[in-house]
Amino acid sequence: MKIKYILPIACMLTLGVISCDVERLPETQITDPTFWRSENDIRMAANYMYTFLPNLPVTTDVWSDDAFGIGPHPISDGTRLPPSTDGSYNTPYNLIRAANNILQKGPRVLEFGVLEENLNWYLAEARFFRAWAYFGLVQRYGNVPLILETLTENDEKLFAPADPRESIVETIYSDLDFAIQNLRTPAQLGETGYGRVSNTTAMAFKSRVALFEGTFAKYHQKGDANKHLTMAVNAAKACIESGQHDLFPSYFELFQYEGEGRSNRENILVRQYGISLSDAVLIHNAQRTLETGAANPTKALVDSYLMVDGLPIDKSPLYQTPTKILDDFENRDPRLSATLFKQGDPYIGTMPIFNVPNLSFQRTGYANRRYANPTDWQNSRSFIDYSIIRYAEVLLNFAEATYELNGSISDQELDETINRLRTRAGISHLSNAFASQNGLDMKEEIRRERRVELALEGFRYWDLIRWKTAEIELPKPVLGNFYFEEEFGTAVTPDVNEDNFIVVQRAQNRSFDPTRDYLWPLPINELGLNPSLQQNPNW
């Protein structure tokens, strides 16, 4: 399903629908008796929901300790204030309304000869997207209003208090279970259906939700952690055992044109962009955004990459203190070279070969290589797709949920998950004996693998939130590369610490309040519109 087929119908359905105050909308023209009469009608209504898929998260990691932009970010340094409005709150409710509208009115097509099985495909898509929207709200705000029908302008439910997090999560699970049962497999969707959500998309997403809720419950001591962790294990296992997905051979090419399309079985949910300059509908400019410093990798992220012998830099005999910038990549996990620019890499039109990071923009002294393509840079537009859910995450979800549930993980389970990723990367495997012999903490090694494999894809902040380690990691100073003056030059003289590492933000300018910052503040305007809503604690 190409985006170009989504946009015209999106425009049609958007008329009279999109507004900041999404919950107080009158009935729209989509309810006209001339609609909901064919499978094409409900498919077009479902297509609109795909326009809500997230765009490339090129700057999201500046919320965490993995990246730093041109300047400090109020989420990561603890200085943000409650906003008057927030698309992170309003936009999901736009999607929820669209999904509820389909669920409420879509069954009318049965009166016009549409098969119930076909109808259920699109109802399942609606329930998947409703689950998607509610999970985004729960992650950020915790308790929020649970709306499961299309409301009229004066409906009293618009003024109801927020529903408990537990009720919303149970609804998410119910929606995803329906989607798992009724969506088609990737094989059934085939080439023509590539881009639509499949039953394995719902399995993979359920493993994400359940892992988040399970670890959040465990480390914040709220709720039944084992219930959620068991669901995470089972959902990830179902996706694995479906046989529909596998790892793509090249880690670097996952984020290039080579990784696009159904031939890459690692893709589970993808935001599709255009095709070419002559067939452009949606585009992005990720490389130019990153080139100018939107999300520069930090020393904390770089230090987390293992040596090729499978040991951390503080334990491996292969590690030597760098004497020049390029030394950081010597004998390291090759995913580091795939994620950061190094001397000799193809770069941009005005500098075909990368030399050293430009400290005017790449302020940490490390340069982000994601989605880099010299031709796209020259054209100022890129069509490289964004893989929102990929199979590697499912393997990581299974490994982590298994360990968190049982307090252990078998070597066979490691071989089926973590070590498949390490085989692709080209580094030594992890086993219980290896961890014991080298004084490694298995939980931390599983978390390290997740950090490295999913680096700069927008996961790190949420991992810190659910593990309840944000209060430890985010107040630390944000460090960059060692300041090799002879290589970086003196055009920009950075702040450095006593060990001569670049400091982009000092600890005294960073904070994280554990009584407040694990939830986001509700927008002020929403509190005014609905007096029954209560602001999250200490905001």
PDB file of C-alpha atoms in Angstrom, residues 54-316:
ATOM      1  CA  PRO A  54       5.260   8.311  13.130  1.00  0.00           C
ATOM      2  CA  ASN A  55       7.880   9.995  11.001  1.00  0.00           C
ATOM      3  CA  LEU A  56      11.577   9.291  11.304  1.00  0.00           C
ATOM      4  CA  PRO A  57      12.585   9.880  14.945  1.00  0.00           C
ATOM      5  CA  VAL A  58      15.742  11.747  14.004  1.00  0.00           C
ATOM      6  CA  THR A  59      15.725  13.947  17.111  1.00  0.00           C
ATOM      7  CA  THR A  60      13.891  11.828  19.715  1.00  0.00           C
ATOM      8  CA  ASP A  61      17.085  10.495  21.271  1.00  0.00           C
ATOM      9  CA  VAL A  62      18.082  13.953  22.499  1.00  0.00           C
ATOM     10  CA  TRP A  63      15.492  13.268  25.231  1.00  0.00           C
ATOM     11  CA  SER A  64      17.885  10.611  26.513  1.00  0.00           C
ATOM     12  CA  ASP A  65      21.586  10.194  27.269  1.00  0.00           C
ATOM     13  CA  ASP A  66      22.328   8.761  23.814  1.00  0.00           C
ATOM     14  CA  ALA A  67      22.272  12.021  21.831  1.00  0.00           C
ATOM     15  CA  PHE A  68      22.617  15.771  22.182  1.00  0.00           C
ATOM     16  CA  GLY A  69      21.533  18.464  19.750  1.00  0.00           C
ATOM     17  CA  ILE A  70      22.911  21.910  19.039  1.00  0.00           C
ATOM     18  CA  GLY A  71      21.720  22.916  22.496  1.00  0.00           C
ATOM     19  CA  PRO A  72      20.161  21.428  25.642  1.00  0.00           C
ATOM     20  CA  HIS A  73      16.744  19.785  25.498  1.00  0.00           C
ATOM     21  CA  PRO A  74      14.190  20.521  28.245  1.00  0.00           C
ATOM     22  CA  ILE A  75      13.026  16.904  28.489  1.00  0.00           C
ATOM     23  CA  SER A  76      16.487  15.474  29.125  1.00  0.00           C
ATOM     24  CA  ASP A  77      17.764  18.270  31.346  1.00  0.00           C
ATOM     25  CA  GLY A  78      14.615  18.633  33.449  1.00  0.00           C
ATOM     26  CA  THR A  79      13.728  22.234  32.595  1.00  0.00           C
ATOM     27  CA  ARG A  80      10.447  21.789  30.688  1.00  0.00           C
ATOM     28  CA  LEU A  81       7.181  23.348  31.805  1.00  0.00           C
ATOM     29  CA  PRO A  82       3.595  22.184  31.227  1.00  0.00           C
ATOM     30  CA  PRO A  83       2.648  23.235  27.670  1.00  0.00           C
ATOM     31  CA  SER A  84      -0.556  25.030  26.760  1.00  0.00           C
ATOM     32  CA  THR A  85      -1.159  22.510  23.961  1.00  0.00           C
ATOM     33  CA  ASP A  86       0.677  19.374  22.959  1.00  0.00           C
ATOM     34  CA  GLY A  87       0.362  17.321  19.796  1.00  0.00           C
ATOM     35  CA  SER A  88       1.543  14.290  21.764  1.00  0.00           C
ATOM     36  CA  TYR A  89      -1.812  14.479  23.559  1.00  0.00           C
ATOM     37  CA  ASN A  90      -4.174  15.743  20.868  1.00  0.00           C
ATOM     38  CA  THR A  91      -2.940  13.823  17.827  1.00  0.00           C
ATOM     39  CA  PRO A  92      -3.525  10.355  19.332  1.00  0.00           C
ATOM     40  CA  TYR A  93      -7.127  11.338  20.017  1.00  0.00           C
ATOM     41  CA  ASN A  94      -7.525  12.280  16.352  1.00  0.00           C
ATOM     42  CA  LEU A  95      -6.425   8.758  15.491  1.00  0.00           C
ATOM     43  CA  ILE A  96      -8.655   7.240  18.177  1.00  0.00           C
ATOM     44  CA  ARG A  97     -11.646   9.068  16.771  1.00  0.00           C
ATOM     45  CA  ALA A  98     -10.868   7.825  13.254  1.00  0.00           C
ATOM     46  CA  ALA A  99     -10.569   4.255  14.543  1.00  0.00           C
ATOM     47  CA  ASN A 100     -13.771   4.490  16.587  1.00  0.00           C
ATOM     48  CA  ASN A 101     -15.600   5.857  13.556  1.00  0.00           C
ATOM     49  CA  ILE A 102     -14.600   2.812  11.494  1.00  0.00           C
ATOM     50  CA  LEU A 103     -15.502   0.391  14.277  1.00  0.00           C
ATOM     51  CA  GLN A 104     -18.899   2.008  14.741  1.00  0.00           C
ATOM     52  CA  LYS A 105     -19.929   2.479  11.118  1.00  0.00           C
ATOM     53  CA  GLY A 106     -17.829   0.009   9.170  1.00  0.00           C
ATOM     54  CA  PRO A 107     -20.178  -2.963   9.750  1.00  0.00           C
ATOM     55  CA  ARG A 108     -22.765  -1.218   7.535  1.00  0.00           C
ATOM     56  CA  VAL A 109     -20.865  -2.563   4.523  1.00  0.00           C
ATOM     57  CA  LEU A 110     -22.185  -6.053   5.335  1.00  0.00           C
ATOM     58  CA  GLU A 111     -25.568  -4.886   4.055  1.00  0.00           C
ATOM     59  CA  PHE A 112     -23.969  -4.374   0.639  1.00  0.00           C
ATOM     60  CA  GLY A 113     -22.441  -7.818   0.230  1.00  0.00           C
ATOM     61  CA  VAL A 114     -19.008  -7.344   1.773  1.00  0.00           C
ATOM     62  CA  LEU A 115     -17.754 -10.581   3.339  1.00  0.00           C
ATOM     63  CA  GLU A 116     -17.484 -10.545   7.120  1.00  0.00           C
ATOM     64  CA  GLU A 117     -13.901 -11.822   6.923  1.00  0.00           C
ATOM     65  CA  ASN A 118     -12.932  -8.877   4.723  1.00  0.00           C
ATOM     66  CA  LEU A 119     -14.746  -6.438   6.991  1.00  0.00           C
ATOM     67  CA  ASN A 120     -12.821  -7.827   9.957  1.00  0.00           C
ATOM     68  CA  TRP A 121      -9.504  -7.052   8.247  1.00  0.00           C
ATOM     69  CA  TYR A 122     -10.274  -3.357   8.423  1.00  0.00           C
ATOM     70  CA  LEU A 123     -11.921  -3.471  11.841  1.00  0.00           C
ATOM     71  CA  ALA A 124      -8.733  -5.166  13.041  1.00  0.00           C
ATOM     72  CA  GLU A 125      -6.653  -2.382  11.508  1.00  0.00           C
ATOM     73  CA  ALA A 126      -8.805   0.144  13.371  1.00  0.00           C
ATOM     74  CA  ARG A 127      -8.312  -1.683  16.649  1.00  0.00           C
ATOM     75  CA  PHE A 128      -4.562  -1.912  16.053  1.00  0.00           C
ATOM     76  CA  PHE A 129      -4.315   1.818  15.460  1.00  0.00           C
ATOM     77  CA  ARG A 130      -6.509   2.582  18.461  1.00  0.00           C
ATOM     78  CA  ALA A 131      -4.157   0.469  20.580  1.00  0.00           C
ATOM     79  CA  TRP A 132      -1.205   2.284  19.039  1.00  0.00           C
ATOM     80  CA  ALA A 133      -2.654   5.675  19.961  1.00  0.00           C
ATOM     81  CA  TYR A 134      -3.579   4.718  23.504  1.00  0.00           C
ATOM     82  CA  PHE A 135      -0.166   3.231  24.213  1.00  0.00           C
ATOM     83  CA  GLY A 136       1.469   6.513  23.222  1.00  0.00           C
ATOM     84  CA  LEU A 137      -0.826   8.311  25.656  1.00  0.00           C
ATOM     85  CA  VAL A 138      -0.234   5.848  28.496  1.00  0.00           C
ATOM     86  CA  GLN A 139       3.541   6.017  28.055  1.00  0.00           C
ATOM     87  CA  ARG A 140       3.491   9.764  28.445  1.00  0.00           C
ATOM     88  CA  TYR A 141       0.590  10.613  30.719  1.00  0.00           C
ATOM     89  CA  GLY A 142      -0.454   7.460  32.570  1.00  0.00           C
ATOM     90  CA  ASN A 143      -4.176   7.885  33.259  1.00  0.00           C
ATOM     91  CA  VAL A 144      -6.104   9.452  30.359  1.00  0.00           C
ATOM     92  CA  PRO A 145      -9.737   9.463  29.179  1.00  0.00           C
ATOM     93  CA  LEU A 146     -10.705   6.157  27.551  1.00  0.00           C
ATOM     94  CA  ILE A 147     -13.046   6.842  24.633  1.00  0.00           C
ATOM     95  CA  LEU A 148     -14.293   3.833  22.692  1.00  0.00           C
ATOM     96  CA  GLU A 149     -16.998   5.412  20.558  1.00  0.00           C
ATOM     97  CA  THR A 150     -17.447   8.421  18.315  1.00  0.00           C
ATOM     98  CA  LEU A 151     -18.721  11.232  20.521  1.00  0.00           C
ATOM     99  CA  THR A 152     -20.946  14.133  19.631  1.00  0.00           C
ATOM    100  CA  GLU A 153     -20.107  17.706  20.531  1.00  0.00           C
ATOM    101  CA  ASN A 154     -21.955  17.819  23.855  1.00  0.00           C
ATOM    102  CA  ASP A 155     -21.482  14.237  25.031  1.00  0.00           C
ATOM    103  CA  GLU A 156     -21.077  14.124  28.812  1.00  0.00           C
ATOM    104  CA  LYS A 157     -18.210  11.641  28.425  1.00  0.00           C
ATOM    105  CA  LEU A 158     -16.104  14.520  27.165  1.00  0.00           C
ATOM    106  CA  PHE A 159     -16.109  15.872  30.714  1.00  0.00           C
ATOM    107  CA  ALA A 160     -15.380  12.626  32.530  1.00  0.00           C
ATOM    108  CA  PRO A 161     -12.218  12.132  34.582  1.00  0.00           C
ATOM    109  CA  ALA A 162      -9.285  10.146  33.290  1.00  0.00           C
ATOM    110  CA  ASP A 163      -9.538   6.375  33.377  1.00  0.00           C
ATOM    111  CA  PRO A 164      -6.986   4.275  35.260  1.00  0.00           C
ATOM    112  CA  ARG A 165      -3.884   3.202  33.380  1.00  0.00           C
ATOM    113  CA  GLU A 166      -4.759  -0.456  34.015  1.00  0.00           C
ATOM    114  CA  SER A 167      -8.122  -0.138  32.242  1.00  0.00           C
ATOM    115  CA  ILE A 168      -6.537   1.482  29.220  1.00  0.00           C
ATOM    116  CA  VAL A 169      -3.821  -1.171  28.976  1.00  0.00           C
ATOM    117  CA  GLU A 170      -6.433  -3.944  29.162  1.00  0.00           C
ATOM    118  CA  THR A 171      -8.253  -2.272  26.269  1.00  0.00           C
ATOM    119  CA  ILE A 172      -4.985  -2.134  24.319  1.00  0.00           C
ATOM    120  CA  TYR A 173      -4.463  -5.867  24.869  1.00  0.00           C
ATOM    121  CA  SER A 174      -8.042  -6.617  23.823  1.00  0.00           C
ATOM    122  CA  ASP A 175      -7.663  -4.560  20.662  1.00  0.00           C
ATOM    123  CA  LEU A 176      -4.376  -6.233  19.789  1.00  0.00           C
ATOM    124  CA  ASP A 177      -5.758  -9.723  20.418  1.00  0.00           C
ATOM    125  CA  PHE A 178      -8.594  -8.984  17.991  1.00  0.00           C
ATOM    126  CA  ALA A 179      -6.039  -7.694  15.492  1.00  0.00           C
ATOM    127  CA  ILE A 180      -3.878 -10.815  15.875  1.00  0.00           C
ATOM    128  CA  GLN A 181      -6.890 -13.016  15.189  1.00  0.00           C
ATOM    129  CA  ASN A 182      -8.254 -11.093  12.218  1.00  0.00           C
ATOM    130  CA  LEU A 183      -5.388  -9.405  10.373  1.00  0.00           C
ATOM    131  CA  ARG A 184      -3.754 -11.165   7.462  1.00  0.00           C
ATOM    132  CA  THR A 185      -0.258 -12.584   7.617  1.00  0.00           C
ATOM    133  CA  PRO A 186       2.555 -10.836   5.740  1.00  0.00           C
ATOM    134  CA  ALA A 187       2.514 -13.700   3.240  1.00  0.00           C
ATOM    135  CA  GLN A 188      -1.211 -13.234   2.634  1.00  0.00           C
ATOM    136  CA  LEU A 189      -0.757  -9.489   2.154  1.00  0.00           C
ATOM    137  CA  GLY A 190       2.017 -10.132  -0.363  1.00  0.00           C
ATOM    138  CA  GLU A 191       3.630  -7.435  -2.465  1.00  0.00           C
ATOM    139  CA  THR A 192       0.411  -5.536  -3.127  1.00  0.00           C
ATOM    140  CA  GLY A 193      -0.447  -5.368   0.562  1.00  0.00           C
ATOM    141  CA  TYR A 194       3.041  -4.484   1.764  1.00  0.00           C
ATOM    142  CA  GLY A 195       2.793  -1.586   4.180  1.00  0.00           C
ATOM    143  CA  ARG A 196      -0.494  -2.633   5.758  1.00  0.00           C
ATOM    144  CA  VAL A 197      -0.415  -3.925   9.318  1.00  0.00           C
ATOM    145  CA  SER A 198      -0.346  -7.710   9.571  1.00  0.00           C
ATOM    146  CA  ASN A 199      -1.097 -10.140  12.368  1.00  0.00           C
ATOM    147  CA  THR A 200       2.619 -10.267  13.188  1.00  0.00           C
ATOM    148  CA  THR A 201       2.623  -6.461  13.471  1.00  0.00           C
ATOM    149  CA  ALA A 202       0.036  -6.804  16.232  1.00  0.00           C
ATOM    150  CA  MET A 203       2.067  -9.591  17.908  1.00  0.00           C
ATOM    151  CA  ALA A 204       5.248  -7.533  17.804  1.00  0.00           C
ATOM    152  CA  PHE A 205       3.527  -4.419  19.082  1.00  0.00           C
ATOM    153  CA  LYS A 206       1.856  -6.374  21.890  1.00  0.00           C
ATOM    154  CA  SER A 207       5.302  -7.586  22.969  1.00  0.00           C
ATOM    155  CA  ARG A 208       6.451  -3.943  23.058  1.00  0.00           C
ATOM    156  CA  VAL A 209       3.473  -2.795  25.109  1.00  0.00           C
ATOM    157  CA  ALA A 210       3.620  -5.712  27.541  1.00  0.00           C
ATOM    158  CA  LEU A 211       7.380  -5.389  28.067  1.00  0.00           C
ATOM    159  CA  PHE A 212       6.974  -1.693  28.796  1.00  0.00           C
ATOM    160  CA  GLU A 213       4.106  -2.265  31.233  1.00  0.00           C
ATOM    161  CA  GLY A 214       5.777  -5.279  32.850  1.00  0.00           C
ATOM    162  CA  THR A 215       9.070  -3.558  33.565  1.00  0.00           C
ATOM    163  CA  PHE A 216       7.312  -0.310  34.496  1.00  0.00           C
ATOM    164  CA  ALA A 217       5.205  -2.234  37.017  1.00  0.00           C
ATOM    165  CA  LYS A 218       8.255  -4.088  38.333  1.00  0.00           C
ATOM    166  CA  TYR A 219      10.610  -1.171  38.810  1.00  0.00           C
ATOM    167  CA  HIS A 220       8.024   1.442  39.768  1.00  0.00           C
ATOM    168  CA  GLN A 221       6.255  -1.131  41.975  1.00  0.00           C
ATOM    169  CA  LYS A 222       2.871  -0.517  40.387  1.00  0.00           C
ATOM    170  CA  GLY A 223       0.712  -3.389  39.184  1.00  0.00           C
ATOM    171  CA  ASP A 224       1.210  -7.049  38.311  1.00  0.00           C
ATOM    172  CA  ALA A 225       4.569  -7.159  36.552  1.00  0.00           C
ATOM    173  CA  ASN A 226       4.530 -10.909  35.917  1.00  0.00           C
ATOM    174  CA  LYS A 227       1.187 -10.745  34.118  1.00  0.00           C
ATOM    175  CA  HIS A 228       2.528  -8.245  31.615  1.00  0.00           C
ATOM    176  CA  LEU A 229       5.921  -9.927  31.258  1.00  0.00           C
ATOM    177  CA  THR A 230       4.247 -13.250  30.521  1.00  0.00           C
ATOM    178  CA  MET A 231       2.217 -11.546  27.805  1.00  0.00           C
ATOM    179  CA  ALA A 232       5.403 -10.015  26.395  1.00  0.00           C
ATOM    180  CA  VAL A 233       7.129 -13.405  26.229  1.00  0.00           C
ATOM    181  CA  ASN A 234       4.123 -15.067  24.609  1.00  0.00           C
ATOM    182  CA  ALA A 235       3.516 -12.305  22.060  1.00  0.00           C
ATOM    183  CA  ALA A 236       7.172 -12.174  21.017  1.00  0.00           C
ATOM    184  CA  LYS A 237       7.308 -15.981  20.855  1.00  0.00           C
ATOM    185  CA  ALA A 238       4.214 -16.076  18.638  1.00  0.00           C
ATOM    186  CA  CYS A 239       5.814 -13.599  16.253  1.00  0.00           C
ATOM    187  CA  ILE A 240       9.050 -15.579  16.189  1.00  0.00           C
ATOM    188  CA  GLU A 241       7.293 -18.899  15.647  1.00  0.00           C
ATOM    189  CA  SER A 242       5.115 -17.487  12.863  1.00  0.00           C
ATOM    190  CA  GLY A 243       8.075 -17.952  10.529  1.00  0.00           C
ATOM    191  CA  GLN A 244       7.108 -14.741   8.735  1.00  0.00           C
ATOM    192  CA  HIS A 245      10.192 -12.718   9.686  1.00  0.00           C
ATOM    193  CA  ASP A 246      13.958 -12.959   9.796  1.00  0.00           C
ATOM    194  CA  LEU A 247      16.969 -10.703  10.216  1.00  0.00           C
ATOM    195  CA  PHE A 248      18.252  -8.714   7.247  1.00  0.00           C
ATOM    196  CA  PRO A 249      21.898  -9.611   6.471  1.00  0.00           C
ATOM    197  CA  SER A 250      23.359  -6.083   6.722  1.00  0.00           C
ATOM    198  CA  TYR A 251      22.844  -3.852   9.751  1.00  0.00           C
ATOM    199  CA  PHE A 252      23.991  -0.706   7.934  1.00  0.00           C
ATOM    200  CA  GLU A 253      21.703  -1.347   4.952  1.00  0.00           C
ATOM    201  CA  LEU A 254      18.660  -1.599   7.222  1.00  0.00           C
ATOM    202  CA  PHE A 255      18.698   2.198   7.134  1.00  0.00           C
ATOM    203  CA  GLN A 256      19.368   2.496   3.401  1.00  0.00           C
ATOM    204  CA  TYR A 257      17.355   1.806   0.243  1.00  0.00           C
ATOM    205  CA  GLU A 258      18.670  -1.768   0.245  1.00  0.00           C
ATOM    206  CA  GLY A 259      16.574  -2.434   3.357  1.00  0.00           C
ATOM    207  CA  GLU A 260      13.256  -1.406   1.813  1.00  0.00           C
ATOM    208  CA  GLY A 261      10.375  -3.570   0.704  1.00  0.00           C
ATOM    209  CA  ARG A 262       8.944  -6.951   1.451  1.00  0.00           C
ATOM    210  CA  SER A 263      12.220  -8.671   0.543  1.00  0.00           C
ATOM    211  CA  ASN A 264      13.531  -7.375   3.869  1.00  0.00           C
ATOM    212  CA  ARG A 265      11.712  -9.732   6.206  1.00  0.00           C
ATOM    213  CA  GLU A 266      12.985  -7.826   9.219  1.00  0.00           C
ATOM    214  CA  ASN A 267      10.479  -5.076   8.428  1.00  0.00           C
ATOM    215  CA  ILE A 268       7.312  -5.542  10.481  1.00  0.00           C
ATOM    216  CA  LEU A 269       5.809  -2.036  10.416  1.00  0.00           C
ATOM    217  CA  VAL A 270       7.155   0.616   8.054  1.00  0.00           C
ATOM    218  CA  ARG A 271       6.473   4.273   7.370  1.00  0.00           C
ATOM    219  CA  GLN A 272       6.772   4.426   3.594  1.00  0.00           C
ATOM    220  CA  TYR A 273       8.038   7.491   1.810  1.00  0.00           C
ATOM    221  CA  GLY A 274       8.094   8.252  -1.906  1.00  0.00           C
ATOM    222  CA  ILE A 275       9.803   6.371  -4.695  1.00  0.00           C
ATOM    223  CA  SER A 276      11.957   8.864  -6.592  1.00  0.00           C
ATOM    224  CA  LEU A 277      12.238  12.502  -7.569  1.00  0.00           C
ATOM    225  CA  SER A 278       9.734  11.883 -10.358  1.00  0.00           C
ATOM    226  CA  ASP A 279       7.327  10.002  -8.059  1.00  0.00           C
ATOM    227  CA  ALA A 280       7.577  11.950  -4.815  1.00  0.00           C
ATOM    228  CA  VAL A 281       4.685  12.140  -2.397  1.00  0.00           C
ATOM    229  CA  LEU A 282       6.290  12.039   1.043  1.00  0.00           C
ATOM    230  CA  ILE A 283       9.940  12.856   1.602  1.00  0.00           C
ATOM    231  CA  HIS A 284      12.272  13.509   4.489  1.00  0.00           C
ATOM    232  CA  ASN A 285      15.640  15.174   4.836  1.00  0.00           C
ATOM    233  CA  ALA A 286      17.053  13.195   7.726  1.00  0.00           C
ATOM    234  CA  GLN A 287      20.680  13.349   6.672  1.00  0.00           C
ATOM    235  CA  ARG A 288      20.804  17.132   6.364  1.00  0.00           C
ATOM    236  CA  THR A 289      18.973  17.447   9.674  1.00  0.00           C
ATOM    237  CA  LEU A 290      21.509  15.195  11.371  1.00  0.00           C
ATOM    238  CA  GLU A 291      24.456  16.766   9.546  1.00  0.00           C
ATOM    239  CA  THR A 292      23.663  20.092  11.196  1.00  0.00           C
ATOM    240  CA  GLY A 293      23.646  18.605  14.677  1.00  0.00           C
ATOM    241  CA  ALA A 294      20.084  17.561  15.466  1.00  0.00           C
ATOM    242  CA  ALA A 295      21.097  14.374  17.316  1.00  0.00           C
ATOM    243  CA  ASN A 296      24.804  13.916  17.963  1.00  0.00           C
ATOM    244  CA  PRO A 297      25.828  10.622  19.598  1.00  0.00           C
ATOM    245  CA  THR A 298      27.294  10.929  23.096  1.00  0.00           C
ATOM    246  CA  LYS A 299      30.262   9.319  24.794  1.00  0.00           C
ATOM    247  CA  ALA A 300      27.827   7.301  26.944  1.00  0.00           C
ATOM    248  CA  LEU A 301      26.380   5.666  23.829  1.00  0.00           C
ATOM    249  CA  VAL A 302      29.756   5.082  22.174  1.00  0.00           C
ATOM    250  CA  ASP A 303      31.203   3.542  25.344  1.00  0.00           C
ATOM    251  CA  SER A 304      28.341   1.028  25.462  1.00  0.00           C
ATOM    252  CA  TYR A 305      29.531  -0.717  22.281  1.00  0.00           C
ATOM    253  CA  LEU A 306      31.444  -3.926  22.993  1.00  0.00           C
ATOM    254  CA  MET A 307      34.750  -5.004  21.571  1.00  0.00           C
ATOM    255  CA  VAL A 308      34.597  -7.796  18.986  1.00  0.00           C
ATOM    256  CA  ASP A 309      35.514 -10.316  21.720  1.00  0.00           C
ATOM    257  CA  GLY A 310      32.137  -9.598  23.364  1.00  0.00           C
ATOM    258  CA  LEU A 311      33.610  -7.723  26.320  1.00  0.00           C
ATOM    259  CA  PRO A 312      33.038  -4.109  27.392  1.00  0.00           C
ATOM    260  CA  ILE A 313      35.848  -1.611  26.870  1.00  0.00           C
ATOM    261  CA  ASP A 314      36.721  -1.685  30.587  1.00  0.00           C
ATOM    262  CA  LYS A 315      37.220  -5.468  30.522  1.00  0.00           C
ATOM    263  CA  SER A 316      38.547  -6.325  27.086  1.00  0.00           C
TER     264      SER A 316
END
